[in-house]
């Protein structure tokens, strides 16, 4: 899946690493990298946000760079086993799924 990075020093960063709907800039955005390239961004959100149909109206930040085309999106749950409670993540990948799912070790190039 790649290495995950988040700027936890940014003012307004939620201690749960959630991307709040009113967030701007890089606050709460998790970046994924492999082989020296950005391969995804990730938002973490609560079960209640999911139920409410959370929306993030601010542009997806990438340090002022244009966002690459999103190739695929995964929504994942993490929390107590068998429970729907907990948090959810949405990973927005910039590379095809078959590439990163085939990795047994990180590639040296993409």
GROMACS .gro file of N, CA, C and O in nm:
model
  440
    1UNK      N    1   0.081  -0.119   0.000
    1UNK     CA    2   0.000   0.000   0.000
    1UNK      C    3   0.086   0.125   0.000
    1UNK      O    4   0.040   0.231  -0.037
    2UNK      N    5   0.209   0.116   0.042
    2UNK     CA    6   0.297   0.233   0.046
    2UNK      C    7   0.309   0.289   0.186
    2UNK      O    8   0.233   0.255   0.276
    3UNK      N    9   0.406   0.378   0.202
    3UNK     CA   10   0.427   0.445   0.331
    3UNK      C   11   0.326   0.558   0.346
    3UNK      O   12   0.296   0.628   0.251
    4UNK      N   13   0.278   0.578   0.468
    4UNK     CA   14   0.182   0.682   0.499
    4UNK      C   15   0.252   0.798   0.569
    4UNK      O   16   0.333   0.776   0.657
    5UNK      N   17   0.217   0.921   0.531
    5UNK     CA   18   0.271   1.042   0.592
    5UNK      C   19   0.157   1.138   0.622
    5UNK      O   20   0.065   1.151   0.544
    6UNK      N   21   0.167   1.207   0.736
    6UNK     CA   22   0.073   1.312   0.771
    6UNK      C   23   0.149   1.418   0.850
    6UNK      O   24   0.239   1.385   0.926
    7UNK      N   25   0.115   1.543   0.828
    7UNK     CA   26   0.178   1.652   0.902
    7UNK      C   27   0.100   1.675   1.030
    7UNK      O   28  -0.001   1.745   1.031
    8UNK      N   29   0.145   1.612   1.140
    8UNK     CA   30   0.073   1.625   1.266
    8UNK      C   31   0.102   1.757   1.337
    8UNK      O   32   0.038   1.790   1.435
    9UNK      N   33   0.196   1.836   1.284
    9UNK     CA   34   0.227   1.965   1.346
    9UNK      C   35   0.138   2.077   1.292
    9UNK      O   36   0.139   2.187   1.346
   10UNK      N   37   0.061   2.051   1.187
   10UNK     CA   38  -0.022   2.155   1.127
   10UNK      C   39  -0.129   2.201   1.225
   10UNK      O   40  -0.195   2.118   1.287
   11UNK      N   41  -0.146   2.331   1.242
   11UNK     CA   42  -0.252   2.381   1.330
   11UNK      C   43  -0.387   2.326   1.286
   11UNK      O   44  -0.417   2.319   1.168
   12UNK      N   45  -0.468   2.281   1.382
   12UNK     CA   46  -0.600   2.229   1.351
   12UNK      C   47  -0.603   2.081   1.320
   12UNK      O   48  -0.708   2.026   1.291
   13UNK      N   49  -0.487   2.013   1.327
   13UNK     CA   50  -0.484   1.870   1.298
   13UNK      C   51  -0.559   1.797   1.409
   13UNK      O   52  -0.533   1.814   1.526
   14UNK      N   53  -0.655   1.715   1.370
   14UNK     CA   54  -0.736   1.636   1.462
   14UNK      C   55  -0.651   1.522   1.516
   14UNK      O   56  -0.582   1.456   1.439
   15UNK      N   57  -0.653   1.496   1.648
   15UNK     CA   58  -0.570   1.389   1.703
   15UNK      C   59  -0.607   1.250   1.651
   15UNK      O   60  -0.529   1.157   1.664
   16UNK      N   61  -0.726   1.236   1.590
   16UNK     CA   62  -0.763   1.107   1.531
   16UNK      C   63  -0.718   1.098   1.386
   16UNK      O   64  -0.744   1.001   1.318
   17UNK      N   65  -0.649   1.202   1.340
   17UNK     CA   66  -0.600   1.211   1.202
   17UNK      C   67  -0.713   1.215   1.100
   17UNK      O   68  -0.696   1.178   0.986
   18UNK      N   69  -0.829   1.263   1.142
   18UNK     CA   70  -0.942   1.274   1.051
   18UNK      C   71  -0.929   1.397   0.963
   18UNK      O   72  -0.875   1.499   1.005
   19UNK      N   73  -0.979   1.388   0.842
   19UNK     CA   74  -0.992   1.503   0.754
   19UNK      C   75  -1.132   1.556   0.777
   19UNK      O   76  -1.231   1.496   0.733
   20UNK      N   77  -1.143   1.666   0.852
   20UNK     CA   78  -1.272   1.723   0.884
   20UNK      C   79  -1.330   1.795   0.762
   20UNK      O   80  -1.255   1.849   0.680
   21UNK      N   81  -1.463   1.794   0.746
   21UNK     CA   82  -1.522   1.856   0.628
   21UNK      C   83  -1.485   2.002   0.605
   21UNK      O   84  -1.474   2.046   0.492
   22UNK      N   85  -1.461   2.079   0.713
   22UNK     CA   86  -1.426   2.220   0.697
   22UNK      C   87  -1.275   2.243   0.686
   22UNK      O   88  -1.231   2.357   0.674
   23UNK      N   89  -1.197   2.136   0.685
   23UNK     CA   90  -1.051   2.150   0.680
   23UNK      C   91  -1.006   2.212   0.549
   23UNK      O   92  -1.070   2.197   0.445
   24UNK      N   93  -0.897   2.284   0.558
   24UNK     CA   94  -0.836   2.342   0.438
   24UNK      C   95  -0.689   2.303   0.436
   24UNK      O   96  -0.636   2.251   0.535
   25UNK      N   97  -0.624   2.327   0.326
   25UNK     CA   98  -0.483   2.293   0.315
   25UNK      C   99  -0.460   2.145   0.335
   25UNK      O  100  -0.541   2.064   0.295
   26UNK      N  101  -0.348   2.111   0.399
   26UNK     CA  102  -0.310   1.971   0.418
   26UNK      C  103  -0.361   1.911   0.549
   26UNK      O  104  -0.330   1.795   0.579
   27UNK      N  105  -0.438   1.986   0.628
   27UNK     CA  106  -0.480   1.938   0.759
   27UNK      C  107  -0.559   1.808   0.745
   27UNK      O  108  -0.661   1.803   0.676
   28UNK      N  109  -0.509   1.703   0.810
   28UNK     CA  110  -0.579   1.575   0.812
   28UNK      C  111  -0.562   1.488   0.690
   28UNK      O  112  -0.620   1.381   0.683
   29UNK      N  113  -0.487   1.532   0.591
   29UNK     CA  114  -0.465   1.450   0.472
   29UNK      C  115  -0.348   1.355   0.498
   29UNK      O  116  -0.242   1.397   0.545
   30UNK      N  117  -0.367   1.229   0.467
   30UNK     CA  118  -0.261   1.130   0.478
   30UNK      C  119  -0.212   1.104   0.335
   30UNK      O  120  -0.293   1.080   0.245
   31UNK      N  121  -0.082   1.111   0.318
   31UNK     CA  122  -0.022   1.089   0.186
   31UNK      C  123   0.044   0.953   0.183
   31UNK      O  124   0.107   0.912   0.281
   32UNK      N  125   0.030   0.882   0.073
   32UNK     CA  126   0.092   0.750   0.057
   32UNK      C  127   0.196   0.756  -0.052
   32UNK      O  128   0.172   0.809  -0.162
   33UNK      N  129   0.313   0.699  -0.022
   33UNK     CA  130   0.426   0.704  -0.113
   33UNK      C  131   0.488   0.565  -0.127
   33UNK      O  132   0.489   0.487  -0.034
   34UNK      N  133   0.535   0.535  -0.246
   34UNK     CA  134   0.614   0.414  -0.271
   34UNK      C  135   0.708   0.446  -0.387
   34UNK      O  136   0.672   0.520  -0.479
   35UNK      N  137   0.828   0.392  -0.379
   35UNK     CA  138   0.929   0.412  -0.483
   35UNK      C  139   0.950   0.561  -0.513
   35UNK      O  140   0.974   0.599  -0.627
   36UNK      N  141   0.937   0.645  -0.410
   36UNK     CA  142   0.962   0.787  -0.426
   36UNK      C  143   0.853   0.863  -0.497
   36UNK      O  144   0.873   0.977  -0.537
   37UNK      N  145   0.735   0.803  -0.514
   37UNK     CA  146   0.625   0.870  -0.583
   37UNK      C  147   0.499   0.870  -0.498
   37UNK      O  148   0.472   0.776  -0.424
   38UNK      N  149   0.420   0.975  -0.511
   38UNK     CA  150   0.291   0.982  -0.446
   38UNK      C  151   0.198   0.883  -0.516
   38UNK      O  152   0.179   0.892  -0.637
   39UNK      N  153   0.142   0.786  -0.441
   39UNK     CA  154   0.054   0.689  -0.503
   39UNK      C  155  -0.091   0.700  -0.456
   39UNK      O  156  -0.181   0.649  -0.522
   40UNK      N  157  -0.115   0.765  -0.342
   40UNK     CA  158  -0.252   0.786  -0.298
   40UNK      C  159  -0.257   0.898  -0.195
   40UNK      O  160  -0.156   0.939  -0.140
   41UNK      N  161  -0.379   0.948  -0.171
   41UNK     CA  162  -0.407   1.028  -0.053
   41UNK      C  163  -0.521   0.957   0.019
   41UNK      O  164  -0.597   0.880  -0.041
   42UNK      N  165  -0.528   0.982   0.150
   42UNK     CA  166  -0.626   0.912   0.233
   42UNK      C  167  -0.692   1.011   0.328
   42UNK      O  168  -0.626   1.097   0.384
   43UNK      N  169  -0.823   0.995   0.344
   43UNK     CA  170  -0.898   1.068   0.445
   43UNK      C  171  -0.953   0.966   0.543
   43UNK      O  172  -0.999   0.859   0.503
   44UNK      N  173  -0.950   0.997   0.672
   44UNK     CA  174  -1.009   0.915   0.777
   44UNK      C  175  -1.131   0.990   0.827
   44UNK      O  176  -1.126   1.112   0.845
   45UNK      N  177  -1.241   0.917   0.850
   45UNK     CA  178  -1.363   0.982   0.897
   45UNK      C  179  -1.440   0.888   0.987
   45UNK      O  180  -1.417   0.767   0.987
   46UNK      N  181  -1.530   0.945   1.065
   46UNK     CA  182  -1.605   0.868   1.165
   46UNK      C  183  -1.723   0.794   1.103
   46UNK      O  184  -1.767   0.825   0.991
   47UNK      N  185  -1.776   0.701   1.181
   47UNK     CA  186  -1.895   0.629   1.138
   47UNK      C  187  -2.010   0.727   1.116
   47UNK      O  188  -2.084   0.716   1.018
   48UNK      N  189  -2.024   0.826   1.205
   48UNK     CA  190  -2.134   0.921   1.191
   48UNK      C  191  -2.116   1.006   1.064
   48UNK      O  192  -2.213   1.034   0.995
   49UNK      N  193  -1.992   1.044   1.033
   49UNK     CA  194  -1.968   1.115   0.907
   49UNK      C  195  -2.012   1.030   0.788
   49UNK      O  196  -2.072   1.079   0.693
   50UNK      N  197  -1.981   0.900   0.793
   50UNK     CA  198  -2.018   0.807   0.685
   50UNK      C  199  -2.170   0.800   0.672
   50UNK      O  200  -2.225   0.812   0.563
   51UNK      N  201  -2.239   0.785   0.786
   51UNK     CA  202  -2.386   0.779   0.787
   51UNK      C  203  -2.444   0.907   0.729
   51UNK      O  204  -2.542   0.904   0.653
   52UNK      N  205  -2.384   1.021   0.764
   52UNK     CA  206  -2.434   1.150   0.719
   52UNK      C  207  -2.397   1.183   0.575
   52UNK      O  208  -2.441   1.285   0.523
   53UNK      N  209  -2.315   1.099   0.512
   53UNK     CA  210  -2.272   1.129   0.375
   53UNK      C  211  -2.176   1.245   0.370
   53UNK      O  212  -2.196   1.341   0.298
   54UNK      N  213  -2.067   1.235   0.449
   54UNK     CA  214  -1.970   1.343   0.461
   54UNK      C  215  -1.924   1.393   0.323
   54UNK      O  216  -1.914   1.317   0.227
   55UNK      N  217  -1.901   1.521   0.317
   55UNK     CA  218  -1.851   1.585   0.196
   55UNK      C  219  -1.738   1.678   0.236
   55UNK      O  220  -1.743   1.742   0.340
   56UNK      N  221  -1.633   1.682   0.154
   56UNK     CA  222  -1.521   1.771   0.178
   56UNK      C  223  -1.520   1.871   0.063
   56UNK      O  224  -1.464   1.845  -0.043
   57UNK      N  225  -1.583   1.988   0.083
   57UNK     CA  226  -1.597   2.082  -0.028
   57UNK      C  227  -1.468   2.151  -0.071
   57UNK      O  228  -1.458   2.198  -0.184
   58UNK      N  229  -1.367   2.157   0.017
   58UNK     CA  230  -1.241   2.222  -0.021
   58UNK      C  231  -1.167   2.132  -0.120
   58UNK      O  232  -1.177   2.010  -0.117
   59UNK      N  233  -1.090   2.194  -0.206
   59UNK     CA  234  -1.011   2.120  -0.304
   59UNK      C  235  -0.917   2.023  -0.233
   59UNK      O  236  -0.870   2.050  -0.123
   60UNK      N  237  -0.892   1.910  -0.294
   60UNK     CA  238  -0.796   1.814  -0.239
   60UNK      C  239  -0.657   1.876  -0.250
   60UNK      O  240  -0.612   1.911  -0.359
   61UNK      N  241  -0.588   1.892  -0.136
   61UNK     CA  242  -0.459   1.960  -0.140
   61UNK      C  243  -0.344   1.868  -0.180
   61UNK      O  244  -0.340   1.752  -0.141
   62UNK      N  245  -0.257   1.919  -0.256
   62UNK     CA  246  -0.132   1.851  -0.288
   62UNK      C  247  -0.022   1.955  -0.296
   62UNK      O  248   0.053   1.961  -0.393
   63UNK      N  249  -0.014   2.038  -0.195
   63UNK     CA  250   0.089   2.140  -0.191
   63UNK      C  251   0.083   2.235  -0.309
   63UNK      O  252   0.186   2.281  -0.359
   64UNK      N  253  -0.037   2.264  -0.358
   64UNK     CA  254  -0.053   2.355  -0.470
   64UNK      C  255  -0.033   2.290  -0.606
   64UNK      O  256  -0.046   2.356  -0.709
   65UNK      N  257   0.000   2.162  -0.610
   65UNK     CA  258   0.020   2.091  -0.736
   65UNK      C  259  -0.114   2.041  -0.789
   65UNK      O  260  -0.203   2.008  -0.711
   66UNK      N  261  -0.128   2.030  -0.921
   66UNK     CA  262  -0.252   1.973  -0.973
   66UNK      C  263  -0.264   1.826  -0.928
   66UNK      O  264  -0.164   1.755  -0.922
   67UNK      N  265  -0.383   1.785  -0.896
   67UNK     CA  266  -0.403   1.647  -0.851
   67UNK      C  267  -0.394   1.552  -0.970
   67UNK      O  268  -0.451   1.579  -1.076
   68UNK      N  269  -0.322   1.442  -0.953
   68UNK     CA  270  -0.320   1.342  -1.061
   68UNK      C  271  -0.459   1.280  -1.076
   68UNK      O  272  -0.540   1.285  -0.984
   69UNK      N  273  -0.485   1.218  -1.189
   69UNK     CA  274  -0.614   1.149  -1.204
   69UNK      C  275  -0.626   1.038  -1.099
   69UNK      O  276  -0.530   0.966  -1.074
   70UNK      N  277  -0.743   1.026  -1.039
   70UNK     CA  278  -0.767   0.918  -0.943
   70UNK      C  279  -0.807   0.795  -1.022
   70UNK      O  280  -0.904   0.797  -1.098
   71UNK      N  281  -0.730   0.688  -1.006
   71UNK     CA  282  -0.753   0.564  -1.079
   71UNK      C  283  -0.856   0.475  -1.010
   71UNK      O  284  -0.938   0.412  -1.075
   72UNK      N  285  -0.850   0.467  -0.877
   72UNK     CA  286  -0.944   0.383  -0.803
   72UNK      C  287  -0.955   0.433  -0.660
   72UNK      O  288  -0.867   0.503  -0.610
   73UNK      N  289  -1.065   0.398  -0.595
   73UNK     CA  290  -1.095   0.443  -0.459
   73UNK      C  291  -1.132   0.322  -0.375
   73UNK      O  292  -1.207   0.235  -0.420
   74UNK      N  293  -1.079   0.315  -0.253
   74UNK     CA  294  -1.115   0.210  -0.158
   74UNK      C  295  -1.170   0.276  -0.034
   74UNK      O  296  -1.110   0.370   0.019
   75UNK      N  297  -1.283   0.227   0.016
   75UNK     CA  298  -1.337   0.268   0.145
   75UNK      C  299  -1.320   0.149   0.238
   75UNK      O  300  -1.367   0.039   0.207
   76UNK      N  301  -1.250   0.169   0.349
   76UNK     CA  302  -1.219   0.061   0.442
   76UNK      C  303  -1.268   0.096   0.581
   76UNK      O  304  -1.270   0.212   0.620
   77UNK      N  305  -1.304  -0.006   0.658
   77UNK     CA  306  -1.347   0.010   0.796
   77UNK      C  307  -1.238  -0.042   0.889
   77UNK      O  308  -1.175  -0.143   0.859
   78UNK      N  309  -1.215   0.026   1.000
   78UNK     CA  310  -1.132  -0.031   1.104
   78UNK      C  311  -1.193   0.002   1.239
   78UNK      O  312  -1.240   0.112   1.262
   79UNK      N  313  -1.202  -0.100   1.321
   79UNK     CA  314  -1.264  -0.090   1.451
   79UNK      C  315  -1.273  -0.228   1.512
   79UNK      O  316  -1.214  -0.323   1.461
   80UNK      N  317  -1.352  -0.242   1.621
   80UNK     CA  318  -1.365  -0.373   1.685
   80UNK      C  319  -1.413  -0.480   1.587
   80UNK      O  320  -1.498  -0.453   1.502
   81UNK      N  321  -1.360  -0.601   1.599
   81UNK     CA  322  -1.395  -0.711   1.509
   81UNK      C  323  -1.545  -0.733   1.497
   81UNK      O  324  -1.615  -0.742   1.597
   82UNK      N  325  -1.595  -0.739   1.376
   82UNK     CA  326  -1.736  -0.763   1.349
   82UNK      C  327  -1.827  -0.642   1.370
   82UNK      O  328  -1.945  -0.648   1.342
   83UNK      N  329  -1.772  -0.533   1.418
   83UNK     CA  330  -1.850  -0.414   1.446
   83UNK      C  331  -1.848  -0.319   1.327
   83UNK      O  332  -1.754  -0.317   1.250
   84UNK      N  333  -1.953  -0.241   1.313
   84UNK     CA  334  -1.954  -0.134   1.214
   84UNK      C  335  -1.909  -0.003   1.277
   84UNK      O  336  -1.896   0.097   1.211
   85UNK      N  337  -1.891  -0.004   1.409
   85UNK     CA  338  -1.843   0.115   1.480
   85UNK      C  339  -1.693   0.129   1.455
   85UNK      O  340  -1.625   0.035   1.423
   86UNK      N  341  -1.647   0.247   1.476
   86UNK     CA  342  -1.506   0.274   1.455
   86UNK      C  343  -1.489   0.385   1.355
   86UNK      O  344  -1.571   0.475   1.344
   87UNK      N  345  -1.385   0.376   1.277
   87UNK     CA  346  -1.356   0.477   1.176
   87UNK      C  347  -1.350   0.413   1.039
   87UNK      O  348  -1.341   0.292   1.025
   88UNK      N  349  -1.355   0.498   0.940
   88UNK     CA  350  -1.347   0.455   0.801
   88UNK      C  351  -1.237   0.535   0.733
   88UNK      O  352  -1.202   0.644   0.776
   89UNK      N  353  -1.183   0.480   0.628
   89UNK     CA  354  -1.085   0.553   0.548
   89UNK      C  355  -1.128   0.545   0.403
   89UNK      O  356  -1.190   0.449   0.360
   90UNK      N  357  -1.093   0.648   0.331
   90UNK     CA  358  -1.108   0.645   0.186
   90UNK      C  359  -0.969   0.671   0.130
   90UNK      O  360  -0.904   0.770   0.163
   91UNK      N  361  -0.919   0.574   0.053
   91UNK     CA  362  -0.791   0.586  -0.016
   91UNK      C  363  -0.822   0.619  -0.162
   91UNK      O  364  -0.901   0.549  -0.225
   92UNK      N  365  -0.761   0.725  -0.212
   92UNK     CA  366  -0.778   0.765  -0.352
   92UNK      C  367  -0.644   0.741  -0.421
   92UNK      O  368  -0.548   0.816  -0.398
   93UNK      N  369  -0.637   0.635  -0.500
   93UNK     CA  370  -0.512   0.592  -0.562
   93UNK      C  371  -0.491   0.655  -0.699
   93UNK      O  372  -0.586   0.669  -0.777
   94UNK      N  373  -0.366   0.687  -0.726
   94UNK     CA  374  -0.327   0.745  -0.854
   94UNK      C  375  -0.263   0.642  -0.946
   94UNK      O  376  -0.219   0.677  -1.056
   95UNK      N  377  -0.254   0.517  -0.902
   95UNK     CA  378  -0.200   0.410  -0.985
   95UNK      C  379  -0.301   0.295  -0.986
   95UNK      O  380  -0.382   0.282  -0.894
   96UNK      N  381  -0.298   0.211  -1.089
   96UNK     CA  382  -0.396   0.102  -1.096
   96UNK      C  383  -0.382   0.002  -0.981
   96UNK      O  384  -0.272  -0.029  -0.936
   97UNK      N  385  -0.495  -0.048  -0.937
   97UNK     CA  386  -0.502  -0.143  -0.826
   97UNK      C  387  -0.416  -0.267  -0.850
   97UNK      O  388  -0.348  -0.314  -0.759
   98UNK      N  389  -0.416  -0.318  -0.971
   98UNK     CA  390  -0.340  -0.441  -0.997
   98UNK      C  391  -0.190  -0.422  -0.976
   98UNK      O  392  -0.118  -0.517  -0.947
   99UNK      N  393  -0.143  -0.300  -0.983
   99UNK     CA  394   0.000  -0.274  -0.959
   99UNK      C  395   0.033  -0.290  -0.812
   99UNK      O  396   0.119  -0.368  -0.773
  100UNK      N  397  -0.038  -0.216  -0.723
  100UNK     CA  398   0.001  -0.222  -0.582
  100UNK      C  399  -0.045  -0.350  -0.514
  100UNK      O  400   0.017  -0.395  -0.418
  101UNK      N  401  -0.150  -0.414  -0.561
  101UNK     CA  402  -0.191  -0.541  -0.500
  101UNK      C  403  -0.094  -0.654  -0.532
  101UNK      O  404  -0.089  -0.754  -0.460
  102UNK      N  405  -0.015  -0.638  -0.637
  102UNK     CA  406   0.081  -0.742  -0.676
  102UNK      C  407   0.214  -0.729  -0.600
  102UNK      O  408   0.298  -0.818  -0.609
  103UNK      N  409   0.233  -0.620  -0.525
  103UNK     CA  410   0.360  -0.599  -0.456
  103UNK      C  411   0.374  -0.695  -0.339
  103UNK      O  412   0.288  -0.704  -0.254
  104UNK      N  413   0.485  -0.767  -0.336
  104UNK     CA  414   0.523  -0.843  -0.217
  104UNK      C  415   0.625  -0.762  -0.138
  104UNK      O  416   0.631  -0.770  -0.016
  105UNK      N  417   0.704  -0.683  -0.208
  105UNK     CA  418   0.795  -0.587  -0.147
  105UNK      C  419   0.783  -0.459  -0.229
  105UNK      O  420   0.735  -0.462  -0.344
  106UNK      N  421   0.826  -0.351  -0.171
  106UNK     CA  422   0.815  -0.223  -0.242
  106UNK      C  423   0.903  -0.224  -0.366
  106UNK      O  424   1.021  -0.263  -0.360
  107UNK      N  425   0.850  -0.180  -0.479
  107UNK     CA  426   0.932  -0.172  -0.599
  107UNK      C  427   1.033  -0.059  -0.590
  107UNK      O  428   1.014   0.037  -0.516
  108UNK      N  429   1.140  -0.069  -0.666
  108UNK     CA  430   1.239   0.039  -0.667
  108UNK      C  431   1.197   0.153  -0.760
  108UNK      O  432   1.239   0.266  -0.743
  109UNK      N  433   1.112   0.120  -0.858
  109UNK     CA  434   1.059   0.223  -0.950
  109UNK      C  435   0.915   0.191  -0.979
  109UNK      O  436   0.869   0.079  -0.963
  110UNK      N  437   0.845   0.291  -1.026
  110UNK     CA  438   0.706   0.273  -1.070
  110UNK      C  439   0.695   0.301  -1.217
  110UNK      O  440   0.765   0.378  -1.272
   0.00000   0.00000   0.00000
